[in-house]
Tab-separated table of C-alpha atoms and ligand atoms in Angstrom:
chain	number	residue	atom	x	y	z
A	18	MET	CA	103.576	129.488	125.160
A	19	SER	CA	103.771	128.546	128.748
A	20	ASP	CA	102.481	125.309	129.703
A	21	PRO	CA	99.089	125.184	131.396
A	22	TYR	CA	98.728	124.763	135.203
A	23	PHE	CA	97.798	121.208	134.450
A	24	GLN	CA	100.839	120.187	132.288
A	25	SER	CA	102.297	118.123	135.383
A	26	LEU	CA	98.763	115.888	135.945
A	27	PHE	CA	98.983	114.125	132.695
A	28	ALA	CA	98.865	110.445	133.659
A	29	GLU	CA	102.149	108.801	132.986
A	30	ARG	CA	100.632	106.197	130.409
A	31	ILE	CA	100.123	108.810	128.447
A	32	GLY	CA	103.565	110.935	128.686
A	33	GLY	CA	103.056	112.287	132.274
A	34	ALA	CA	104.133	116.120	132.542
A	35	ASN	CA	106.149	115.546	128.808
A	36	TYR	CA	102.616	114.857	127.076
A	37	GLY	CA	102.084	116.905	124.098
A	38	LYS	CA	105.569	117.794	123.607
A	39	GLY	CA	107.272	114.897	121.643
A	40	THR	CA	108.034	115.434	118.069
A	41	GLU	CA	107.628	111.771	116.628
A	42	ILE	CA	105.048	111.810	114.178
A	43	TYR	CA	102.955	108.642	114.127
A	44	LYS	CA	103.124	106.658	111.131
A	45	PHE	CA	99.319	107.578	109.810
A	46	GLU	CA	99.814	111.112	110.405
A	47	LYS	CA	103.104	110.783	108.548
A	48	ILE	CA	101.400	109.359	105.646
A	49	LYS	CA	98.550	111.940	105.891
A	50	ARG	CA	100.911	114.819	105.882
A	51	ALA	CA	102.921	113.266	102.898
A	52	LYS	CA	99.516	112.978	101.055
A	53	ARG	CA	98.522	116.641	101.301
A	54	GLN	CA	101.860	117.577	100.084
A	55	ALA	CA	101.764	115.258	96.944
A	56	LEU	CA	98.532	116.571	96.163
A	57	ALA	CA	99.851	120.711	96.963
A	58	ASP	CA	102.824	119.655	94.480
A	59	HIS	CA	101.033	117.802	92.098
A	60	PRO	CA	97.884	119.014	91.651
A	61	ASP	CA	96.973	117.512	87.989
A	62	ARG	CA	98.507	113.953	89.216
A	63	LEU	CA	96.120	111.435	90.517
A	64	LEU	CA	96.779	110.424	93.822
A	65	LEU	CA	96.693	106.401	93.928
A	66	ASP	CA	95.362	105.857	97.359
A	67	PHE	CA	96.285	102.261	98.174
A	68	GLY	CA	96.705	103.307	102.190
A	69	ILE	CA	93.146	103.654	102.801
A	70	GLY	CA	92.367	100.750	105.989
A	71	GLU	CA	88.392	101.752	104.898
A	72	ASN	CA	85.506	100.275	102.879
A	73	ASP	CA	84.873	102.305	100.126
A	74	GLY	CA	81.251	101.109	99.607
A	75	MET	CA	78.315	102.141	101.449
A	76	ALA	CA	76.089	99.765	103.488
A	77	ALA	CA	73.507	97.647	101.410
A	78	GLU	CA	70.448	99.390	100.215
A	79	ASN	CA	67.989	96.980	102.694
A	80	VAL	CA	70.277	97.923	105.647
A	81	ARG	CA	70.132	101.851	105.236
A	82	ARG	CA	66.373	101.494	104.527
A	83	SER	CA	65.936	99.492	107.873
A	84	MET	CA	67.952	102.255	109.267
A	85	ALA	CA	65.696	104.696	108.106
A	86	GLU	CA	62.616	103.262	109.573
A	87	GLU	CA	63.603	102.292	112.827
A	88	ILE	CA	65.351	105.873	113.316
A	89	ASN	CA	61.492	106.936	113.504
A	90	GLN	CA	60.432	104.608	115.795
A	91	PRO	CA	60.185	105.954	119.341
A	92	GLU	CA	61.165	102.361	121.209
A	93	ASN	CA	64.565	103.038	119.843
A	94	ARG	CA	65.279	106.236	121.384
A	95	GLY	CA	67.069	105.015	124.798
A	96	TYR	CA	70.208	103.946	126.676
A	97	ALA	CA	70.652	100.714	124.998
A	98	ASP	CA	72.947	99.455	127.240
A	99	ASN	CA	74.421	96.098	126.815
A	100	GLY	CA	72.202	95.672	123.766
A	101	ILE	CA	68.746	94.432	122.972
A	102	ALA	CA	68.306	90.315	122.417
A	103	ALA	CA	67.075	90.570	119.050
A	104	PHE	CA	70.738	91.531	118.054
A	105	LYS	CA	72.375	89.030	120.120
A	106	GLU	CA	69.969	86.460	118.394
A	107	ALA	CA	71.034	87.482	114.889
A	108	ALA	CA	75.056	87.298	115.775
A	109	ALA	CA	73.952	83.719	117.084
A	110	ARG	CA	72.048	83.063	113.927
A	111	PHE	CA	75.234	84.216	111.873
A	112	MET	CA	77.616	82.515	113.921
A	113	GLN	CA	75.797	79.182	113.138
A	114	ARG	CA	75.036	79.656	109.531
A	115	VAL	CA	78.571	80.793	108.309
A	116	PHE	CA	80.932	78.701	110.821
A	117	GLY	CA	78.713	75.694	112.294
A	118	VAL	CA	79.148	77.543	115.795
A	119	THR	CA	76.248	77.517	118.372
A	120	LEU	CA	76.036	80.054	120.953
A	121	ASP	CA	73.527	80.604	123.552
A	122	PRO	CA	72.409	84.597	122.579
A	123	VAL	CA	72.135	85.589	126.208
A	124	ALA	CA	75.148	84.361	127.919
A	125	GLU	CA	77.406	83.804	125.053
A	126	VAL	CA	77.547	86.971	122.980
A	127	ASN	CA	77.097	90.782	123.492
A	128	HIS	CA	77.121	93.926	121.380
A	129	CYS	CA	79.754	96.446	121.176
A	130	ILE	CA	80.449	99.658	119.525
A	131	GLY	CA	82.344	97.980	117.032
A	132	SER	CA	85.502	95.572	117.754
A	133	LYS	CA	87.878	98.754	118.406
A	134	PRO	CA	86.336	99.287	121.840
A	135	ALA	CA	85.994	95.428	122.774
A	136	LEU	CA	89.834	95.079	122.124
A	137	ALA	CA	90.658	98.330	124.284
A	138	MET	CA	88.188	97.326	127.525
A	139	ILE	CA	89.414	93.120	127.179
A	140	PRO	CA	92.861	94.079	129.394
A	141	ALA	CA	90.470	95.484	132.069
A	142	CYS	CA	88.875	92.249	132.569
A	143	PHE	CA	92.482	90.467	132.965
A	144	VAL	CA	95.654	92.870	132.895
A	145	ASN	CA	97.460	93.430	136.641
A	146	PRO	CA	100.525	95.174	136.722
A	147	GLY	CA	103.047	93.177	135.628
A	148	ASP	CA	101.114	90.841	133.530
A	149	VAL	CA	101.868	90.121	129.738
A	150	THR	CA	99.494	90.377	126.847
A	151	LEU	CA	100.695	88.165	123.703
A	152	MET	CA	100.128	90.302	120.525
A	153	THR	CA	101.154	89.474	117.184
A	154	VAL	CA	103.222	91.881	115.040
A	155	PRO	CA	102.702	93.804	112.640
A	156	GLY	CA	99.153	94.195	113.695
A	157	TYR	CA	96.542	96.124	115.311
A	158	PRO	CA	97.845	97.319	118.588
A	159	VAL	CA	94.951	98.501	120.536
A	160	ALA	CA	94.830	95.777	123.237
A	161	GLY	CA	98.688	95.919	123.634
A	162	THR	CA	98.246	99.895	124.133
A	163	HIS	CA	95.599	99.364	126.939
A	164	THR	CA	97.811	96.720	128.577
A	165	ARG	CA	100.427	99.183	129.038
A	166	TYR	CA	97.718	101.501	130.446
A	167	TYR	CA	97.007	98.982	133.173
A	168	GLY	CA	100.560	98.328	133.874
A	169	GLY	CA	100.908	95.186	132.127
A	170	GLU	CA	103.371	94.141	129.334
A	171	VAL	CA	103.337	93.468	125.449
A	172	HIS	CA	104.759	90.604	123.994
A	173	ARG	CA	105.562	90.663	120.594
A	174	LEU	CA	105.060	87.812	118.558
A	175	PRO	CA	106.014	88.791	114.829
A	176	LEU	CA	104.255	87.232	111.668
A	177	LEU	CA	106.956	85.717	109.026
A	178	ARG	CA	106.011	84.606	105.745
A	179	GLU	CA	108.188	81.320	106.382
A	180	HIS	CA	105.659	80.131	108.847
A	181	GLY	CA	102.600	81.446	107.141
A	182	TYR	CA	102.356	84.115	109.188
A	183	LEU	CA	101.088	82.399	112.296
A	184	PRO	CA	103.261	82.958	115.599
A	185	ASP	CA	105.506	80.254	117.357
A	186	LEU	CA	103.862	79.783	119.949
A	187	ASP	CA	106.551	77.409	121.101
A	188	GLY	CA	109.348	79.744	120.882
A	189	ILE	CA	107.713	82.132	123.692
A	190	PRO	CA	110.180	82.117	126.950
A	191	ALA	CA	109.236	80.410	129.959
A	192	ASP	CA	109.053	83.097	132.013
A	193	VAL	CA	106.842	85.641	129.431
A	194	LYS	CA	104.220	82.059	129.143
A	195	ARG	CA	104.383	82.297	133.250
A	196	ARG	CA	103.262	85.786	133.157
A	197	ALA	CA	101.139	85.977	130.129
A	198	LYS	CA	97.330	86.213	130.772
A	199	LEU	CA	96.177	87.220	127.124
A	200	LEU	CA	97.087	85.825	123.682
A	201	VAL	CA	95.567	88.403	121.024
A	202	LEU	CA	95.409	87.153	117.686
A	203	ASN	CA	93.899	88.705	114.253
A	204	TYR	CA	92.692	86.000	111.410
A	205	PRO	CA	91.903	86.900	108.859
A	206	ASN	CA	95.602	88.956	109.230
A	207	SER	CA	95.828	92.657	109.064
A	208	PRO	CA	98.044	93.480	107.456
A	209	THR	CA	99.337	90.126	106.488
A	210	GLY	CA	96.216	89.089	104.585
A	211	ALA	CA	96.843	85.422	105.886
A	212	VAL	CA	94.157	83.295	107.588
A	213	ALA	CA	94.339	80.586	110.253
A	214	THR	CA	94.060	76.962	109.939
A	215	ARG	CA	92.129	74.555	111.894
A	216	ASP	CA	95.325	72.845	112.977
A	217	PHE	CA	96.862	76.291	113.909
A	218	TYR	CA	93.350	77.109	116.244
A	219	ALA	CA	93.491	73.514	117.981
A	220	ARG	CA	97.295	74.426	118.837
A	221	VAL	CA	96.513	77.518	120.434
A	222	VAL	CA	93.555	75.910	122.315
A	223	ASP	CA	96.048	73.193	123.459
A	224	PHE	CA	98.579	76.027	124.177
A	225	ALA	CA	96.058	78.469	126.017
A	226	THR	CA	95.181	75.188	128.418
A	227	ARG	CA	98.359	74.245	129.294
A	228	HIS	CA	99.581	77.881	130.148
A	229	GLN	CA	96.211	79.203	131.431
A	230	VAL	CA	95.905	82.337	128.770
A	231	VAL	CA	93.011	83.267	127.679
A	232	VAL	CA	92.304	83.775	124.240
A	233	VAL	CA	90.959	87.026	122.091
A	234	GLN	CA	90.200	86.310	118.282
A	235	ASP	CA	90.154	89.360	116.582
A	236	ALA	CA	87.729	88.375	113.707
A	237	ALA	CA	86.916	91.858	112.126
A	238	HIS	CA	87.965	90.883	108.805
A	239	THR	CA	86.406	87.366	108.533
A	240	VAL	CA	83.775	87.488	105.892
A	241	LEU	CA	86.929	88.602	103.466
A	242	THR	CA	87.973	85.208	103.516
A	243	TYR	CA	89.076	83.769	99.964
A	244	GLU	CA	91.144	80.572	101.080
A	245	GLY	CA	88.483	78.164	101.872
A	246	ALA	CA	85.386	78.885	103.796
A	247	PRO	CA	85.468	81.330	106.348
A	248	LEU	CA	86.623	79.812	109.426
A	249	SER	CA	85.651	80.704	113.273
A	250	PHE	CA	88.113	80.128	116.311
A	251	LEU	CA	84.883	78.990	117.950
A	252	ALA	CA	84.466	76.374	115.562
A	253	VAL	CA	87.272	74.531	117.287
A	254	PRO	CA	86.619	72.011	119.756
A	255	GLY	CA	87.685	73.409	123.156
A	256	ALA	CA	87.802	77.166	121.904
A	257	LYS	CA	85.118	78.038	123.660
A	258	ASP	CA	86.767	77.117	126.933
A	259	VAL	CA	89.589	79.175	126.397
A	260	GLY	CA	88.218	82.582	124.739
A	261	ILE	CA	86.401	84.648	122.877
A	262	GLU	CA	86.116	85.883	119.238
A	263	ILE	CA	85.006	89.395	118.560
A	264	HIS	CA	83.227	90.507	115.214
A	265	SER	CA	82.686	93.398	113.617
A	266	LEU	CA	79.903	94.745	110.971
A	267	SER	CA	82.530	97.325	109.404
A	268	LYS	CA	84.417	95.522	106.834
A	269	GLY	CA	82.451	92.678	105.629
A	270	PHE	CA	78.826	94.830	105.431
A	271	ASP	CA	80.283	98.388	104.622
A	272	MET	CA	78.888	99.634	108.085
A	273	ILE	CA	82.618	100.613	108.738
A	274	GLY	CA	81.171	104.295	110.316
A	275	TRP	CA	78.294	102.906	112.074
A	276	ARG	CA	80.129	101.373	114.715
A	277	LEU	CA	78.696	97.922	115.669
A	278	GLY	CA	80.326	94.710	116.356
A	279	TRP	CA	79.566	91.678	119.048
A	280	PHE	CA	82.038	89.707	121.250
A	281	CYS	CA	81.327	85.737	121.909
A	282	GLY	CA	82.890	82.762	123.361
A	283	HIS	CA	83.396	81.572	127.334
A	284	PRO	CA	80.094	83.124	128.985
A	285	ARG	CA	82.426	84.246	132.301
A	286	ILE	CA	84.624	86.120	129.685
A	287	VAL	CA	81.592	87.549	127.879
A	288	GLN	CA	80.153	88.637	131.151
A	289	ALA	CA	83.450	90.423	132.287
A	290	LEU	CA	83.802	92.198	129.310
A	291	ALA	CA	80.220	93.325	129.133
A	292	ASP	CA	80.007	94.606	132.753
A	293	VAL	CA	83.341	96.670	132.050
A	294	LYS	CA	81.440	98.025	128.620
A	295	ASP	CA	78.606	98.941	130.998
A	296	ASN	CA	81.199	100.826	132.832
A	297	SER	CA	82.277	102.643	129.881
A	298	ASP	CA	79.418	103.144	127.367
A	299	SER	CA	75.521	103.245	127.081
A	300	GLY	CA	75.195	100.821	124.279
A	301	GLN	CA	74.899	101.312	120.598
A	302	PHE	CA	71.952	103.310	119.240
A	303	ILE	CA	69.096	100.502	119.053
A	304	ALA	CA	68.222	101.457	115.522
A	305	ILE	CA	71.687	100.617	114.204
A	306	GLN	CA	71.070	97.145	115.820
A	307	LYS	CA	68.283	96.564	114.174
A	308	ALA	CA	69.545	97.852	110.657
A	309	ALA	CA	72.387	95.499	111.605
A	310	ILE	CA	69.917	92.544	111.932
A	311	THR	CA	68.881	92.917	108.221
A	312	ALA	CA	72.678	92.819	107.348
A	313	LEU	CA	73.199	89.700	109.562
A	314	ASP	CA	70.532	87.996	108.049
A	315	ASP	CA	71.063	88.783	104.702
A	316	PRO	CA	73.643	86.237	103.429
A	317	THR	CA	73.942	88.335	99.840
A	318	ILE	CA	75.794	90.547	101.410
A	319	PRO	CA	78.947	89.214	102.316
A	320	GLY	CA	79.434	87.250	99.193
A	321	ARG	CA	79.105	90.761	97.612
A	322	THR	CA	81.559	92.650	99.547
A	323	ARG	CA	83.797	89.452	99.016
A	324	ASP	CA	83.580	88.948	95.713
A	325	LYS	CA	84.639	92.785	94.937
A	326	TYR	CA	87.480	92.948	97.065
A	327	ARG	CA	88.510	89.515	95.700
A	328	ARG	CA	88.314	90.604	92.243
A	329	ARG	CA	90.155	94.325	92.895
A	330	LEU	CA	93.153	91.784	94.874
A	331	GLU	CA	93.518	90.018	92.168
A	332	LYS	CA	94.142	92.803	89.554
A	333	LEU	CA	96.470	93.856	92.229
A	334	VAL	CA	98.645	91.007	92.633
A	335	ALA	CA	99.275	90.328	88.942
A	336	LEU	CA	100.252	93.813	88.616
A	337	LEU	CA	102.496	94.065	91.472
A	338	ARG	CA	104.085	90.718	90.200
A	339	ARG	CA	104.575	92.192	86.870
A	340	CYS	CA	106.171	95.556	88.067
A	341	GLY	CA	108.751	93.122	90.199
A	342	PHE	CA	107.106	92.471	93.214
A	343	THR	CA	106.613	89.219	94.924
A	344	CYS	CA	103.371	89.349	96.461
A	345	ALA	CA	100.324	86.113	96.062
A	346	MET	CA	96.572	86.484	96.521
A	347	PRO	CA	96.031	86.952	100.363
A	348	GLY	CA	93.813	84.388	102.443
A	349	GLY	CA	91.636	86.991	103.314
A	350	THR	CA	91.012	90.813	104.132
A	351	TYR	CA	90.881	93.671	101.932
A	352	PHE	CA	94.849	94.009	102.209
A	353	LEU	CA	98.046	92.686	100.051
A	354	TYR	CA	101.396	92.767	102.102
A	355	CYS	CA	104.869	92.234	100.210
A	356	PRO	CA	108.432	92.795	100.633
A	357	ALA	CA	109.206	96.437	100.087
A	358	PRO	CA	111.480	97.517	97.553
A	359	THR	CA	115.180	97.916	98.333
A	360	GLY	CA	115.756	100.716	96.183
A	361	THR	CA	115.152	101.624	92.546
A	362	ALA	CA	117.151	100.804	89.097
A	363	ASP	CA	118.648	104.462	88.993
A	364	GLY	CA	120.886	103.608	92.264
A	365	ARG	CA	118.154	105.029	94.778
A	366	THR	CA	118.090	103.263	98.012
A	367	PHE	CA	115.547	102.917	100.794
A	368	GLU	CA	116.625	102.222	104.436
A	369	ASN	CA	113.309	100.707	105.434
A	370	ALA	CA	109.662	99.949	104.115
A	371	GLU	CA	108.899	103.687	105.526
A	372	ALA	CA	111.592	105.537	103.481
A	373	ALA	CA	110.178	103.614	100.572
A	374	SER	CA	106.627	104.634	100.918
A	375	GLN	CA	107.158	108.288	101.708
A	376	TYR	CA	109.254	107.955	98.123
A	377	LEU	CA	106.543	106.717	96.267
A	378	ILE	CA	103.818	108.762	98.024
A	379	HIS	CA	106.070	112.261	97.779
A	380	GLU	CA	107.697	111.450	93.955
A	381	HIS	CA	104.579	109.505	92.233
A	382	SER	CA	101.518	110.092	94.074
A	383	ILE	CA	101.231	106.063	95.136
A	384	VAL	CA	99.944	105.899	98.852
A	385	THR	CA	100.643	102.786	100.668
A	386	VAL	CA	101.501	101.985	104.219
A	387	PRO	CA	104.719	100.943	105.735
A	388	TRP	CA	105.511	98.056	108.245
A	389	ASP	CA	108.829	97.496	109.566
A	390	ASP	CA	107.941	95.476	112.799
A	391	ALA	CA	108.743	92.021	111.084
A	392	GLY	CA	110.865	92.815	107.992
A	393	PRO	CA	110.321	95.880	105.805
A	394	HIS	CA	106.962	95.307	103.782
A	395	LEU	CA	104.552	97.706	102.256
A	396	ARG	CA	100.568	96.986	102.618
A	397	PHE	CA	98.356	97.889	99.621
A	398	SER	CA	94.798	98.502	100.695
A	399	VAL	CA	92.021	97.493	97.678
A	400	THR	CA	89.557	100.019	99.082
A	401	TYR	CA	90.281	103.049	96.523
A	402	GLU	CA	87.688	104.668	95.176
A	403	ALA	CA	86.553	103.802	91.478
A	404	ALA	CA	82.667	103.760	90.338
A	405	ASP	CA	83.145	100.533	88.377
A	406	GLU	CA	85.201	98.007	86.934
A	407	PRO	CA	86.312	100.216	83.953
A	408	ALA	CA	87.381	102.758	86.730
A	409	GLU	CA	88.778	100.198	88.908
A	410	ASP	CA	91.061	98.951	85.434
A	411	ALA	CA	91.946	102.483	84.644
A	412	LEU	CA	93.382	103.153	88.253
A	413	MET	CA	95.110	99.323	87.894
A	414	ALA	CA	96.899	100.798	84.287
A	415	THR	CA	97.859	104.046	85.663
A	416	ALA	CA	99.392	102.422	89.106
A	417	GLU	CA	101.375	99.848	86.602
A	418	GLU	CA	102.510	102.863	84.313
A	419	ARG	CA	103.962	104.312	87.702
A	420	LEU	CA	105.667	101.394	89.333
A	421	ARG	CA	107.146	100.137	85.820
A	422	ALA	CA	108.625	103.675	85.431
A	423	ILE	CA	110.077	103.522	88.522
A	424	ARG	CA	111.978	100.155	87.845
A	425	PRO	CA	111.583	99.159	91.962
A	426	VAL	CA	114.269	96.875	92.882
A	427	PHE	CA	114.190	94.370	95.692
B	10	PLP	C1	92.561	93.811	112.386
B	10	PLP	C2	91.311	94.997	113.006
B	10	PLP	N1	90.642	94.588	114.283
B	10	PLP	C3	89.391	95.398	114.485
B	10	PLP	C4	89.381	96.396	113.842
B	10	PLP	C5	88.233	97.555	114.398
B	10	PLP	O1	87.276	97.356	113.471
B	10	PLP	P1	85.731	98.144	114.067
B	10	PLP	O2	85.989	99.063	115.508
B	10	PLP	O3	85.303	98.897	113.127
B	10	PLP	O4	85.110	96.976	114.480
B	10	PLP	C6	90.414	96.822	112.426
B	10	PLP	C7	90.328	98.158	111.867
B	10	PLP	O5	90.930	98.688	111.105
B	10	PLP	C8	91.243	95.897	112.002
B	10	PLP	O6	91.827	96.181	111.308
């Protein structure tokens, strides 16, 4: 097939004239293909899917009821632009109730259509060509991708177990620190499951002030905190002077497809991001914002989501340990991150986590997500579908049987 006339018109940031011609397959696409293959090869073998990063549950009944009512209200029909005041007020109440953080809902809070778009837009506010965004790896890459779109560079900060999966800010080269404009953090961290400490956040505030860097803390998983109480970056003295925190209704409220979140913190940064947002979208459907108010004002919902994923993680940690994996209960998220096996007792070897993950899917219908950015690791998610606890236990028993038979070595 000959190229369309516009093949040479694609922007360099997405590959220029070579766009669409690469043969490299994105990691998640590889997993999807392997899953399809495993289902085709072994139609009678249950696929144990620890790969999905999406909640398995529906939003709470009262939230869905609120949505059903609001969808019929004529005043909810139009463009929401930068959001309704009532949602910002509910987000501010939530920040006060959960974290003890006081915010002005008018100037210090703004809604977004999920946290992903906010992370995609923040580089537009700060990054000029040659500027640096500091990003932790492994991690959620969206802010880094858009930094590159604007001609910026990404400096990767590896998250290592020996440092509690917190980045080593002191180790950043002086030249990088000089050019750095954004420091993107994510706690509770995906995929490592680590939570940040007050002490770490205090060091972040100090670092940001000294090096004049803006902090963007992605709190998408914050409701799913198991180690201590959930902690907001903004609860640490001085944080509001150096950055913002981005929150989401997706993970903690089972509203992943509803697409709603908010960013909050320094009013000038909130204003800049809201301005970019206003030039990119026209706001989330007001009925969704109103249903989300019901969610944010109901303290029982986060408790239920947290309890369910904590229970599932505890079972998975015990199981994997019995099968030889080194892992511990994560501080947060619905992910368990552990060193990947290097082979199996019958002599098979894996050159990296991706090879281990592909083997587990193809040969044993066990889906995980590999990470090789900071040493070979596998991420197990506990968002698998299981109707009730007995179903959960049955799934765990099958997983254990298969993993024991593999006899992984590390
Ligand atoms: C670390 C992290 N941040 C942000 C997001 C985006 O969440 P949402 O756009 O649904 O709020 C995700 C989703 O997987 C995530 O894992």
